C-alpha atoms as one frame of an Amber mdcrd trajectory, in Angstrom:
protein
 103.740 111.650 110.879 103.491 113.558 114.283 106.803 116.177 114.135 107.912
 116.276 117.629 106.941 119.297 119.796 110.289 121.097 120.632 111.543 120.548
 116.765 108.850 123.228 115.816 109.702 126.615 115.990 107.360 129.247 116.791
 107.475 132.597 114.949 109.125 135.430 117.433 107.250 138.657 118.058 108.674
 141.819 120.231 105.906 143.977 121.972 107.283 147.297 122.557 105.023 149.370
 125.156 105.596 151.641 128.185 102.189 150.419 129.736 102.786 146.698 131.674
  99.023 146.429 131.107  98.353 147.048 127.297 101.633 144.517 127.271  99.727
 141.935 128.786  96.709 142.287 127.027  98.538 141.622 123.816 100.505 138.748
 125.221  97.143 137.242 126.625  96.043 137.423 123.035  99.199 135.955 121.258
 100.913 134.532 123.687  99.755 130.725 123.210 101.061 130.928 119.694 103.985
 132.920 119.652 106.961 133.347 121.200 107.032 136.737 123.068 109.041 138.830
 124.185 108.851 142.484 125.534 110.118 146.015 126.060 109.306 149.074 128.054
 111.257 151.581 126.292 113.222 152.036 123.199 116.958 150.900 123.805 115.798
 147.914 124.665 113.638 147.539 121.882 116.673 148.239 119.524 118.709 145.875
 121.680 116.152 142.958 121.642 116.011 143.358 117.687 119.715 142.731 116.936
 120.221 139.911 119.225 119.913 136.406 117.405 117.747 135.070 117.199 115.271
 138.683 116.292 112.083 139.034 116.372 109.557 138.218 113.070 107.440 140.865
 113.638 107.435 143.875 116.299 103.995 145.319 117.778 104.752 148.760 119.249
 102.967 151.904 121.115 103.673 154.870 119.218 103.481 156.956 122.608 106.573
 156.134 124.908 109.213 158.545 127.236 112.128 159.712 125.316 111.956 158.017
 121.684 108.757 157.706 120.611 107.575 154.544 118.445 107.950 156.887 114.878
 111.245 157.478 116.010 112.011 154.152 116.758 110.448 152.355 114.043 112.681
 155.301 111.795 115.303 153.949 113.561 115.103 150.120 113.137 114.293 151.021
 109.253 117.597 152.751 108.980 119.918 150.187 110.286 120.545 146.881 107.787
 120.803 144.722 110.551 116.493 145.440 111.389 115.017 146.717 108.071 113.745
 143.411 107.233 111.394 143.230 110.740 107.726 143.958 109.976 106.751 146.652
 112.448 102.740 147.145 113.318 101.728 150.168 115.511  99.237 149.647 118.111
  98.440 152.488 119.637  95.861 154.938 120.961  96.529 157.440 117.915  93.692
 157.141 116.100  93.780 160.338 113.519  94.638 160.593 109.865  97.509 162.016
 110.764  98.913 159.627 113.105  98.313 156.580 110.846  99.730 158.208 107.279
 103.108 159.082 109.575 102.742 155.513 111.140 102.849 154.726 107.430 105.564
 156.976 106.193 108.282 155.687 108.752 108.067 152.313 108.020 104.730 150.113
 109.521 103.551 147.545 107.854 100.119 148.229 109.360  98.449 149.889 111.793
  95.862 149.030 114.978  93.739 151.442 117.075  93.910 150.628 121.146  91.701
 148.951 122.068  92.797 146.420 120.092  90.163 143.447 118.984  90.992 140.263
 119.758  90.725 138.373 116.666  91.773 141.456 114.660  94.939 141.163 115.959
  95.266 137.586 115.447  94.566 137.754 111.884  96.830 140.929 111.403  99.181
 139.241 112.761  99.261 135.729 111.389  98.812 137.391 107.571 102.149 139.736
 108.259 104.230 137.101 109.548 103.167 135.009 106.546 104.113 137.552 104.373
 107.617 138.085 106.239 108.575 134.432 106.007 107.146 134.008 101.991 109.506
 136.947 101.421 112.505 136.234 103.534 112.028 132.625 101.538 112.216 134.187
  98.286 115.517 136.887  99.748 116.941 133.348 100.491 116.633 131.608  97.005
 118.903 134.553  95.907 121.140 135.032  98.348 122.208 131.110  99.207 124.480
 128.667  97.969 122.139 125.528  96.066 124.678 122.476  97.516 125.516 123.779
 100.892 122.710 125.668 101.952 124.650 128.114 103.342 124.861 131.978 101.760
 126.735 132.464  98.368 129.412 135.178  97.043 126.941 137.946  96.670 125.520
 137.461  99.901 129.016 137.804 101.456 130.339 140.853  99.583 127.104 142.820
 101.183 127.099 141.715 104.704 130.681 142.185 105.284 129.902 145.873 103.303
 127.307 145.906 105.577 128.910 145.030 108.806 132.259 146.998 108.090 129.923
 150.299 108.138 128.408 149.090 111.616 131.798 147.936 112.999 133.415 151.422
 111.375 130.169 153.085 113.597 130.548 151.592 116.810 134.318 151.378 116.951
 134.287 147.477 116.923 136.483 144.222 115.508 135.759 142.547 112.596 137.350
 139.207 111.490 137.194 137.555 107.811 137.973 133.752 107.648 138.864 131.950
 104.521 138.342 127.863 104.763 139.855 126.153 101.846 139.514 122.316 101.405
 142.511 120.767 100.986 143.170 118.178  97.819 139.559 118.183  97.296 140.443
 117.438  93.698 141.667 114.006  94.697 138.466 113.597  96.752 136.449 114.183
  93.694 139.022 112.115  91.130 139.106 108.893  93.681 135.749 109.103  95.401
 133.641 110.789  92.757 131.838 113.684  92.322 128.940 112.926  95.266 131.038
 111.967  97.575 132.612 115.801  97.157 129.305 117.030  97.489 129.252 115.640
 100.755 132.221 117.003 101.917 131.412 120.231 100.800 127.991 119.757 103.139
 129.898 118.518 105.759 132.199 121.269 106.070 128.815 123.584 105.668 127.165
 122.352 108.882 130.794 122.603 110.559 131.366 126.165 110.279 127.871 126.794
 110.141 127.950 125.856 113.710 130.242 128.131 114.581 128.592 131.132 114.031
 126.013 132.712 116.820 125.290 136.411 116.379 123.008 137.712 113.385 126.101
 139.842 112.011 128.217 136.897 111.406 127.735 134.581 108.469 129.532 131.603
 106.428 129.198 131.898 102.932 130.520 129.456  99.989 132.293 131.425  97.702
 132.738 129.151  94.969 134.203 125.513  94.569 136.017 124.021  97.602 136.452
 127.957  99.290 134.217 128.506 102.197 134.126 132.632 103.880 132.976 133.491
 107.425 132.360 136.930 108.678 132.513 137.414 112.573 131.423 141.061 113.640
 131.983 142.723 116.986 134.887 139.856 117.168 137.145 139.593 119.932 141.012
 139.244 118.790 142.144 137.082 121.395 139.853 134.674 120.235 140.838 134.014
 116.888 143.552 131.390 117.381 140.604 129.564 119.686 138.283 130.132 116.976
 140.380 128.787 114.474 141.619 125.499 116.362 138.007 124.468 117.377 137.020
 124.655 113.380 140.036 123.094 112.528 139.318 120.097 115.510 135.665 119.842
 114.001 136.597 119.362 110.736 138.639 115.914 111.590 136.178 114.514 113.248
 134.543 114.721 109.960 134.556 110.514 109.197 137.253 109.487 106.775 136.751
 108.783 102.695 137.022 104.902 101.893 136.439 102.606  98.935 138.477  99.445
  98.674 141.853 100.610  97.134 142.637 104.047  99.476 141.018 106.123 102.198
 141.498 109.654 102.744 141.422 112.400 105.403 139.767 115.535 105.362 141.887
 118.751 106.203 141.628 122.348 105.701 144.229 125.564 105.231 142.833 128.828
 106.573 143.749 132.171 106.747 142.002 134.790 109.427 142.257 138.595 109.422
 140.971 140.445 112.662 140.645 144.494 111.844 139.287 146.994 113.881 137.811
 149.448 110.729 137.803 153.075 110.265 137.194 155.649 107.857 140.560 155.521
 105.753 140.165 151.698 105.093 137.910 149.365 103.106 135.858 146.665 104.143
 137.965 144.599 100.936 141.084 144.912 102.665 139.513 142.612 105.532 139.106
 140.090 102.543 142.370 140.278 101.266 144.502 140.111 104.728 142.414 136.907
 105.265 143.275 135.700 101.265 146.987 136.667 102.116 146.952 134.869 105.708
 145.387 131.605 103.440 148.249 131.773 100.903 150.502 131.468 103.958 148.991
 128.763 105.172 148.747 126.288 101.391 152.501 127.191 100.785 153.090 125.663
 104.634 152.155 122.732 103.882 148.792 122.987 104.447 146.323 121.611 107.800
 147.445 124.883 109.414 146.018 128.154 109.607 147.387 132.072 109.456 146.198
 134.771 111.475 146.799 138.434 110.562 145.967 140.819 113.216 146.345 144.704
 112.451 145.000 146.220 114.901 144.505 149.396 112.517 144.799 149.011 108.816
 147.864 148.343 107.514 149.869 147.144 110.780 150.017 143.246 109.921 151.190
 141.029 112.539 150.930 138.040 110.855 151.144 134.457 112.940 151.519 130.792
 112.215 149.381 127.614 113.441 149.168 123.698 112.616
């Protein structure tokens, strides 16, 4: 069967070069195949690798104004949100020297300018391979069986993770907590696949509502969904929080020929702007607090707890 043209996705490289020429020489190359983009200097680099979605692979000059590409590729390597990005050099370095420090910073491989045509190809079809076998495997590990979506573990480390970058850049974070409500009647009257389906359901929902590569919606176990939001804005959590909330009941009702039954969710969202003194845990815990809130209110609302710095709760009320 023929898979329709726009559902395939092309792998994403970055070229990274001061030279507009040795850009387009590359791009003539790959550019049929792969879905390019560029940069002429090394902010934007960084910048182009952290938006979503990032690049699968990054060809870059080593010799460029200001940051060079060893300081760059250093760079990328030390941050959690780029590490994973295959980096090769291309450049006109051609020593010992310059390859074992290409090496030693983080490449995954290394070209001499000028670069050979179907060298390149192959280089680079064999080390996006690689990057997709092992972000395959990462994934096995790291997600939820049912859902599809990322499990505990993978939770606890990117909100770890995105804490330190939020603590780092002086930005929001928010922590939501999405908690079916009388799933166990779900399961008792509907059976046990028909709560597997909800639970996928409710997946895809606030998988949807996530668009930046910090954030992430993890199941954390049984009918209790998680969703990080970095760099988060905190006027837009009661927004946030109604559009989940109006997705979710469009989700189609639960019938069999005695009873029918509506889906609903209680939440509970903490927004925290981090710092040194606090823990990325107590982001977790305001949200946990904010949920309690909402199940002893009768559920089908949601709580927001705002502190602004740790430890100043404002806590607010929503159906």
């Amino acid at each position: 069967m023929d898979i329709p043209q726009e559902a395939v996705v092309k792998p994403r490289i970055l070229i990274v070069d001061d030279e507009a020429a040795h850009i387009m020489t590359i791009l003539s190359i790959v550019g049929k195949e792969y879905e390019v983009s560029f940069a002429m200097n090394a902010n934007d680099a960084f910048r182009l690798s952290q938006q979503y979605p990032q690049p699968d692979l990054i060809l870059m000059d080593i010799t460029m104004p200001e940051c060079d590409g060893y300081q760059l590729c250093a760079m990328l390597k030390a941050d959690q949100q780029t590490q994973h990005i295959p980096i090769i050099f291309v450049s006109a370095n051609e020593s010992e020297e310059d390859i074992a420090k290409g090496f030693n910073v983080g490449c995954v491989d290394y070209l001499v300018k000028p670069v050979r045509q179907q060298e390149l190809k192959v280089r680079v079809a064999t080390r996006l391979a690689l990057h997709k076998h092992t972000r395959s495997l990462e994934q096995l590990a790291y997600q939820d069986p049912l859902t599809q979506v990322a499990n505990r573990r993978k939770f606890t480390e990117t909100l770890q993770r995105e804490w330190s970058r939020c603590v780092r850049y002086h930005q929001p974070i928010a922590v939501l907590i999405v908690d079916l409500d009388n799933f166990k009647q779900i399961n008792d009257s509907f059976g046990h696949a028909a709560g597997d389906h909800c639970l996928e359901n409710v997946a895809e929902v606030l998988r949807s509502s996530i668009h930046r590569p910090g954030d992430l919606v993890a199941r954390m176990g049984g009918d209790e969904f998680a969703l990080i939001f970095s760099d988060f804005e905190p006027s837009a959590s009661n927004k946030k929080c109604r559009t989940i909330q109006d997705m979710i009941a469009r989700i189609p009702k639960f019938k069999n020929s005695d009873e029918s039954a509506d889906l609903t969710v209680s939440m509970g969202m903490s927004v925290m702007y981090p710092d040194t003194k606090s823990d990325a845990l107590d982001a977790l815990r305001e949200a946990d607090s904010a949920l309690y809130k909402s199940k002893q209110g009768g559920k089908n609302c949601y709580h927001i707890s705002k502190p602004y710095c740790a430890g100043e709760t404002k806590l607010a009320h929503f159906k």
